[in-house]
Amino acid sequence: VMLAVAAAVALTSPGPILFRQKRYGFNNELIEVYKFRSMFVDQGDATASKLVTRGDPRVTPVGRFIRRTSLDELPQLFNVIKGELSLVGPRPHALQAKAANTLYDQVVDGYFARHKVKPGITGWAQVNGWRGETDTSDKIRRRVEHDLHYIENWSVLFDIRIMLATPLSLIRTQNAY
C-alpha cells in the first residue's frame, strides 16, 4: 500500500514524496513526523499556520484521497519504529495548529496534559469522529476531552478496541480533507 501511495504521489505532482512536519510529542518534545505529501510543493505549510479546509486548492487530487482515507499517515509507522509515536495515543498536533484562528493551547485549558503520554497514529478522538478541520473552538475542546479520557482510562484492551475501530472510522469520516 505504501509503495502504491508513494508512486501515486510521485507520478501526479512534482516534488518529494514525503512531507516532514515538526509536532509536539511526549513531554512536549519536538519530533519530526513523516507523512505522504498531499499538497503542491510550493503551497505546503510545514507549521500548519493555516489548516486544510474543504476544497482547499493547495491539496493535490491524489492528496484529497490519501488525506480522506488517512493513507497519508502511513509513513508515521517509521516514527513508531523510531520510538517517537505509538500506534495508539493522542494524535500529535502541528506547532501552529489553530482552532478558529487561536492556537490550541490558548483555546483549551490543560491542553498540554495530552502530551504526558506518547502520541499515536490513531486515537480515541479519531475513532469518535474528532479528526480533521478544527474551524471552531468546540472541535478542539472535544478532541482534547477524548484524548484525556484515553489517557485516564488507558488499558491494553482499550488500545485494541481503538485499533479495531480505526478502519471503520476511516470509512465513515466526514471531517478529513
PDB file of C-alpha atoms in Angstrom:
ATOM      1  CA  VAL A   1       0.000   0.000   0.000  1.00  0.00           C
ATOM      2  CA  MET A   2       2.817   2.399   0.881  1.00  0.00           C
ATOM      3  CA  LEU A   3       4.557   1.770  -2.430  1.00  0.00           C
ATOM      4  CA  ALA A   4       1.317   2.405  -4.331  1.00  0.00           C
ATOM      5  CA  VAL A   5       0.689   5.674  -2.479  1.00  0.00           C
ATOM      6  CA  ALA A   6       4.310   6.748  -2.974  1.00  0.00           C
ATOM      7  CA  ALA A   7       4.017   6.055  -6.711  1.00  0.00           C
ATOM      8  CA  ALA A   8       0.726   7.960  -6.957  1.00  0.00           C
ATOM      9  CA  VAL A   9       2.210  10.990  -5.189  1.00  0.00           C
ATOM     10  CA  ALA A  10       5.357  10.902  -7.336  1.00  0.00           C
ATOM     11  CA  LEU A  11       3.522  10.470 -10.632  1.00  0.00           C
ATOM     12  CA  THR A  12       0.860  13.142 -10.108  1.00  0.00           C
ATOM     13  CA  SER A  13       2.768  16.143  -8.796  1.00  0.00           C
ATOM     14  CA  PRO A  14       6.434  17.144  -8.802  1.00  0.00           C
ATOM     15  CA  GLY A  15       8.379  17.221  -5.566  1.00  0.00           C
ATOM     16  CA  PRO A  16       9.319  14.938  -2.705  1.00  0.00           C
ATOM     17  CA  ILE A  17       7.093  12.001  -1.826  1.00  0.00           C
ATOM     18  CA  LEU A  18       7.337  12.553   1.914  1.00  0.00           C
ATOM     19  CA  PHE A  19       6.400  15.620   3.912  1.00  0.00           C
ATOM     20  CA  ARG A  20       8.041  16.226   7.288  1.00  0.00           C
ATOM     21  CA  GLN A  21       6.427  18.314   9.964  1.00  0.00           C
ATOM     22  CA  LYS A  22       7.506  19.303  13.459  1.00  0.00           C
ATOM     23  CA  ARG A  23       4.981  18.349  16.102  1.00  0.00           C
ATOM     24  CA  TYR A  24       4.815  18.067  19.852  1.00  0.00           C
ATOM     25  CA  GLY A  25       5.482  14.579  21.157  1.00  0.00           C
ATOM     26  CA  PHE A  26       5.835  13.026  24.598  1.00  0.00           C
ATOM     27  CA  ASN A  27       6.564  15.658  27.276  1.00  0.00           C
ATOM     28  CA  ASN A  28       6.281  18.429  24.657  1.00  0.00           C
ATOM     29  CA  GLU A  29       9.456  17.285  22.912  1.00  0.00           C
ATOM     30  CA  LEU A  30       9.631  18.260  19.257  1.00  0.00           C
ATOM     31  CA  ILE A  31       9.526  15.363  16.850  1.00  0.00           C
ATOM     32  CA  GLU A  32       9.541  15.289  13.076  1.00  0.00           C
ATOM     33  CA  VAL A  33       6.504  13.385  11.817  1.00  0.00           C
ATOM     34  CA  TYR A  34       6.508  11.790   8.369  1.00  0.00           C
ATOM     35  CA  LYS A  35       3.539  11.885   6.016  1.00  0.00           C
ATOM     36  CA  PHE A  36       2.988  11.346   2.333  1.00  0.00           C
ATOM     37  CA  ARG A  37       2.925  14.762   0.677  1.00  0.00           C
ATOM     38  CA  SER A  38      -0.644  15.767  -0.110  1.00  0.00           C
ATOM     39  CA  MET A  39      -0.132  19.406  -1.132  1.00  0.00           C
ATOM     40  CA  PHE A  40       1.554  21.076  -4.040  1.00  0.00           C
ATOM     41  CA  VAL A  41       5.184  21.708  -3.019  1.00  0.00           C
ATOM     42  CA  ASP A  42       5.051  25.484  -3.441  1.00  0.00           C
ATOM     43  CA  GLN A  43       1.916  25.686  -1.273  1.00  0.00           C
ATOM     44  CA  GLY A  44       2.937  23.442   1.627  1.00  0.00           C
ATOM     45  CA  ASP A  45       2.622  24.745   5.164  1.00  0.00           C
ATOM     46  CA  ALA A  46       5.070  22.964   7.453  1.00  0.00           C
ATOM     47  CA  THR A  47       3.929  24.843  10.562  1.00  0.00           C
ATOM     48  CA  ALA A  48       0.205  24.379   9.804  1.00  0.00           C
ATOM     49  CA  SER A  49      -0.432  28.054  10.347  1.00  0.00           C
ATOM     50  CA  LYS A  50      -3.409  27.613   8.001  1.00  0.00           C
ATOM     51  CA  LEU A  51      -5.184  24.287   8.392  1.00  0.00           C
ATOM     52  CA  VAL A  52      -6.570  22.482   5.373  1.00  0.00           C
ATOM     53  CA  THR A  53     -10.216  23.197   4.634  1.00  0.00           C
ATOM     54  CA  ARG A  54     -12.801  21.508   2.397  1.00  0.00           C
ATOM     55  CA  GLY A  55     -11.899  22.128  -1.260  1.00  0.00           C
ATOM     56  CA  ASP A  56      -8.517  23.629  -0.309  1.00  0.00           C
ATOM     57  CA  PRO A  57      -6.698  24.442  -3.587  1.00  0.00           C
ATOM     58  CA  ARG A  58      -3.324  23.633  -2.001  1.00  0.00           C
ATOM     59  CA  VAL A  59      -4.198  19.922  -1.896  1.00  0.00           C
ATOM     60  CA  THR A  60      -3.418  17.769  -4.932  1.00  0.00           C
ATOM     61  CA  PRO A  61      -6.080  15.432  -6.379  1.00  0.00           C
ATOM     62  CA  VAL A  62      -4.210  12.402  -5.008  1.00  0.00           C
ATOM     63  CA  GLY A  63      -3.742  14.338  -1.772  1.00  0.00           C
ATOM     64  CA  ARG A  64      -7.516  14.641  -1.347  1.00  0.00           C
ATOM     65  CA  PHE A  65      -7.888  10.877  -1.485  1.00  0.00           C
ATOM     66  CA  ILE A  66      -4.972   9.998   0.761  1.00  0.00           C
ATOM     67  CA  ARG A  67      -5.984  12.617   3.344  1.00  0.00           C
ATOM     68  CA  ARG A  68      -9.615  11.496   3.410  1.00  0.00           C
ATOM     69  CA  THR A  69      -8.561   7.846   3.855  1.00  0.00           C
ATOM     70  CA  SER A  70      -5.604   8.676   6.152  1.00  0.00           C
ATOM     71  CA  LEU A  71      -3.231   6.864   3.807  1.00  0.00           C
ATOM     72  CA  ASP A  72      -1.053   9.982   4.064  1.00  0.00           C
ATOM     73  CA  GLU A  73      -0.345   8.941   7.668  1.00  0.00           C
ATOM     74  CA  LEU A  74       1.225   5.556   6.822  1.00  0.00           C
ATOM     75  CA  PRO A  75       4.840   6.836   6.899  1.00  0.00           C
ATOM     76  CA  GLN A  76       4.271   7.517  10.607  1.00  0.00           C
ATOM     77  CA  LEU A  77       4.929   3.802  11.055  1.00  0.00           C
ATOM     78  CA  PHE A  78       8.583   4.844  10.705  1.00  0.00           C
ATOM     79  CA  ASN A  79       8.028   7.238  13.631  1.00  0.00           C
ATOM     80  CA  VAL A  80       6.676   4.258  15.603  1.00  0.00           C
ATOM     81  CA  ILE A  81       9.780   2.224  14.753  1.00  0.00           C
ATOM     82  CA  LYS A  82      11.957   5.160  15.871  1.00  0.00           C
ATOM     83  CA  GLY A  83      10.068   5.205  19.196  1.00  0.00           C
ATOM     84  CA  GLU A  84       8.608   8.707  18.716  1.00  0.00           C
ATOM     85  CA  LEU A  85       4.993   7.589  18.239  1.00  0.00           C
ATOM     86  CA  SER A  86       2.816   4.727  19.419  1.00  0.00           C
ATOM     87  CA  LEU A  87       0.210   3.013  17.300  1.00  0.00           C
ATOM     88  CA  VAL A  88      -2.469   4.391  19.667  1.00  0.00           C
ATOM     89  CA  GLY A  89      -2.460   7.642  21.615  1.00  0.00           C
ATOM     90  CA  PRO A  90      -3.451  11.278  21.255  1.00  0.00           C
ATOM     91  CA  ARG A  91      -2.604  12.477  17.732  1.00  0.00           C
ATOM     92  CA  PRO A  92       0.366  14.858  17.670  1.00  0.00           C
ATOM     93  CA  HIS A  93      -0.598  18.336  16.527  1.00  0.00           C
ATOM     94  CA  ALA A  94       1.424  20.699  14.372  1.00  0.00           C
ATOM     95  CA  LEU A  95       3.152  23.560  16.184  1.00  0.00           C
ATOM     96  CA  GLN A  96       0.943  26.370  14.899  1.00  0.00           C
ATOM     97  CA  ALA A  97      -2.329  24.422  14.644  1.00  0.00           C
ATOM     98  CA  LYS A  98      -5.309  26.620  15.399  1.00  0.00           C
ATOM     99  CA  ALA A  99      -9.000  26.419  16.167  1.00  0.00           C
ATOM    100  CA  ALA A 100     -10.933  29.433  14.955  1.00  0.00           C
ATOM    101  CA  ASN A 101      -7.606  31.303  14.457  1.00  0.00           C
ATOM    102  CA  THR A 102      -6.434  30.687  18.036  1.00  0.00           C
ATOM    103  CA  LEU A 103      -3.604  28.302  18.984  1.00  0.00           C
ATOM    104  CA  TYR A 104      -4.903  25.093  20.537  1.00  0.00           C
ATOM    105  CA  ASP A 105      -3.203  25.642  23.895  1.00  0.00           C
ATOM    106  CA  GLN A 106      -4.904  29.042  24.157  1.00  0.00           C
ATOM    107  CA  VAL A 107      -8.321  27.517  23.450  1.00  0.00           C
ATOM    108  CA  VAL A 108      -8.192  24.556  25.844  1.00  0.00           C
ATOM    109  CA  ASP A 109      -7.090  24.866  29.465  1.00  0.00           C
ATOM    110  CA  GLY A 110      -4.779  21.975  30.290  1.00  0.00           C
ATOM    111  CA  TYR A 111      -4.118  21.285  26.614  1.00  0.00           C
ATOM    112  CA  PHE A 112      -0.557  20.104  27.232  1.00  0.00           C
ATOM    113  CA  ALA A 113      -1.766  17.349  29.608  1.00  0.00           C
ATOM    114  CA  ARG A 114      -2.335  15.300  26.466  1.00  0.00           C
ATOM    115  CA  HIS A 115       1.443  15.244  25.981  1.00  0.00           C
ATOM    116  CA  LYS A 116       2.026  13.182  29.139  1.00  0.00           C
ATOM    117  CA  VAL A 117       1.855  10.053  27.004  1.00  0.00           C
ATOM    118  CA  LYS A 118       3.464   9.168  23.708  1.00  0.00           C
ATOM    119  CA  PRO A 119       1.302  10.372  20.805  1.00  0.00           C
ATOM    120  CA  GLY A 120      -0.159   7.834  18.412  1.00  0.00           C
ATOM    121  CA  ILE A 121      -1.094   7.271  14.804  1.00  0.00           C
ATOM    122  CA  THR A 122      -4.714   6.692  15.806  1.00  0.00           C
ATOM    123  CA  GLY A 123      -6.605   7.546  18.953  1.00  0.00           C
ATOM    124  CA  TRP A 124      -9.872   7.679  20.839  1.00  0.00           C
ATOM    125  CA  ALA A 125     -10.719  11.126  19.458  1.00  0.00           C
ATOM    126  CA  GLN A 126     -10.192   9.972  15.872  1.00  0.00           C
ATOM    127  CA  VAL A 127     -12.380   6.863  16.115  1.00  0.00           C
ATOM    128  CA  ASN A 128     -15.120   9.034  17.619  1.00  0.00           C
ATOM    129  CA  GLY A 129     -15.174  11.436  14.676  1.00  0.00           C
ATOM    130  CA  TRP A 130     -12.952  14.206  16.097  1.00  0.00           C
ATOM    131  CA  ARG A 131     -10.386  14.346  13.311  1.00  0.00           C
ATOM    132  CA  GLY A 132      -9.859  16.816  10.526  1.00  0.00           C
ATOM    133  CA  GLU A 133     -10.564  20.510  10.439  1.00  0.00           C
ATOM    134  CA  THR A 134     -10.787  22.472  13.698  1.00  0.00           C
ATOM    135  CA  ASP A 135     -12.639  25.532  12.483  1.00  0.00           C
ATOM    136  CA  THR A 136     -14.361  26.024  15.856  1.00  0.00           C
ATOM    137  CA  SER A 137     -13.073  26.048  19.412  1.00  0.00           C
ATOM    138  CA  ASP A 138     -15.559  23.342  20.342  1.00  0.00           C
ATOM    139  CA  LYS A 139     -13.978  20.883  17.899  1.00  0.00           C
ATOM    140  CA  ILE A 140     -10.555  21.073  19.537  1.00  0.00           C
ATOM    141  CA  ARG A 141     -12.100  21.007  23.018  1.00  0.00           C
ATOM    142  CA  ARG A 142     -13.964  17.797  22.158  1.00  0.00           C
ATOM    143  CA  ARG A 143     -10.832  16.266  20.647  1.00  0.00           C
ATOM    144  CA  VAL A 144      -8.808  17.067  23.766  1.00  0.00           C
ATOM    145  CA  GLU A 145     -11.611  15.737  26.015  1.00  0.00           C
ATOM    146  CA  HIS A 146     -11.377  12.419  24.176  1.00  0.00           C
ATOM    147  CA  ASP A 147      -7.569  12.431  24.388  1.00  0.00           C
ATOM    148  CA  LEU A 148      -7.708  12.987  28.153  1.00  0.00           C
ATOM    149  CA  HIS A 149     -10.356  10.275  28.530  1.00  0.00           C
ATOM    150  CA  TYR A 150      -7.999   7.907  26.731  1.00  0.00           C
ATOM    151  CA  ILE A 151      -5.078   8.831  28.993  1.00  0.00           C
ATOM    152  CA  GLU A 152      -7.142   8.462  32.181  1.00  0.00           C
ATOM    153  CA  ASN A 153      -8.646   5.116  31.120  1.00  0.00           C
ATOM    154  CA  TRP A 154      -5.748   3.517  29.270  1.00  0.00           C
ATOM    155  CA  SER A 155      -5.511  -0.257  29.076  1.00  0.00           C
ATOM    156  CA  VAL A 156      -4.276  -2.780  26.540  1.00  0.00           C
ATOM    157  CA  LEU A 157      -7.899  -3.702  25.817  1.00  0.00           C
ATOM    158  CA  PHE A 158      -8.739  -0.032  25.208  1.00  0.00           C
ATOM    159  CA  ASP A 159      -5.870   0.174  22.698  1.00  0.00           C
ATOM    160  CA  ILE A 160      -7.108  -2.978  20.953  1.00  0.00           C
ATOM    161  CA  ARG A 161     -10.641  -1.537  20.830  1.00  0.00           C
ATOM    162  CA  ILE A 162      -9.294   1.648  19.200  1.00  0.00           C
ATOM    163  CA  MET A 163      -7.188  -0.309  16.702  1.00  0.00           C
ATOM    164  CA  LEU A 164     -10.207  -2.410  15.705  1.00  0.00           C
ATOM    165  CA  ALA A 165     -12.412   0.695  15.402  1.00  0.00           C
ATOM    166  CA  THR A 166      -9.915   2.645  13.290  1.00  0.00           C
ATOM    167  CA  PRO A 167     -10.671   1.090   9.853  1.00  0.00           C
ATOM    168  CA  LEU A 168     -14.425   1.649  10.290  1.00  0.00           C
ATOM    169  CA  SER A 169     -13.874   5.228  11.433  1.00  0.00           C
ATOM    170  CA  LEU A 170     -11.867   5.915   8.267  1.00  0.00           C
ATOM    171  CA  ILE A 171     -14.735   4.739   6.088  1.00  0.00           C
ATOM    172  CA  ARG A 172     -17.336   6.979   7.723  1.00  0.00           C
ATOM    173  CA  THR A 173     -15.191  10.059   8.118  1.00  0.00           C
ATOM    174  CA  GLN A 174     -16.697  13.430   7.267  1.00  0.00           C
ATOM    175  CA  ASN A 175     -14.160  15.946   8.551  1.00  0.00           C
ATOM    176  CA  ALA A 176     -10.899  14.941   6.863  1.00  0.00           C
ATOM    177  CA  TYR A 177      -9.996  16.651   3.595  1.00  0.00           C
TER     178      TYR A 177
END
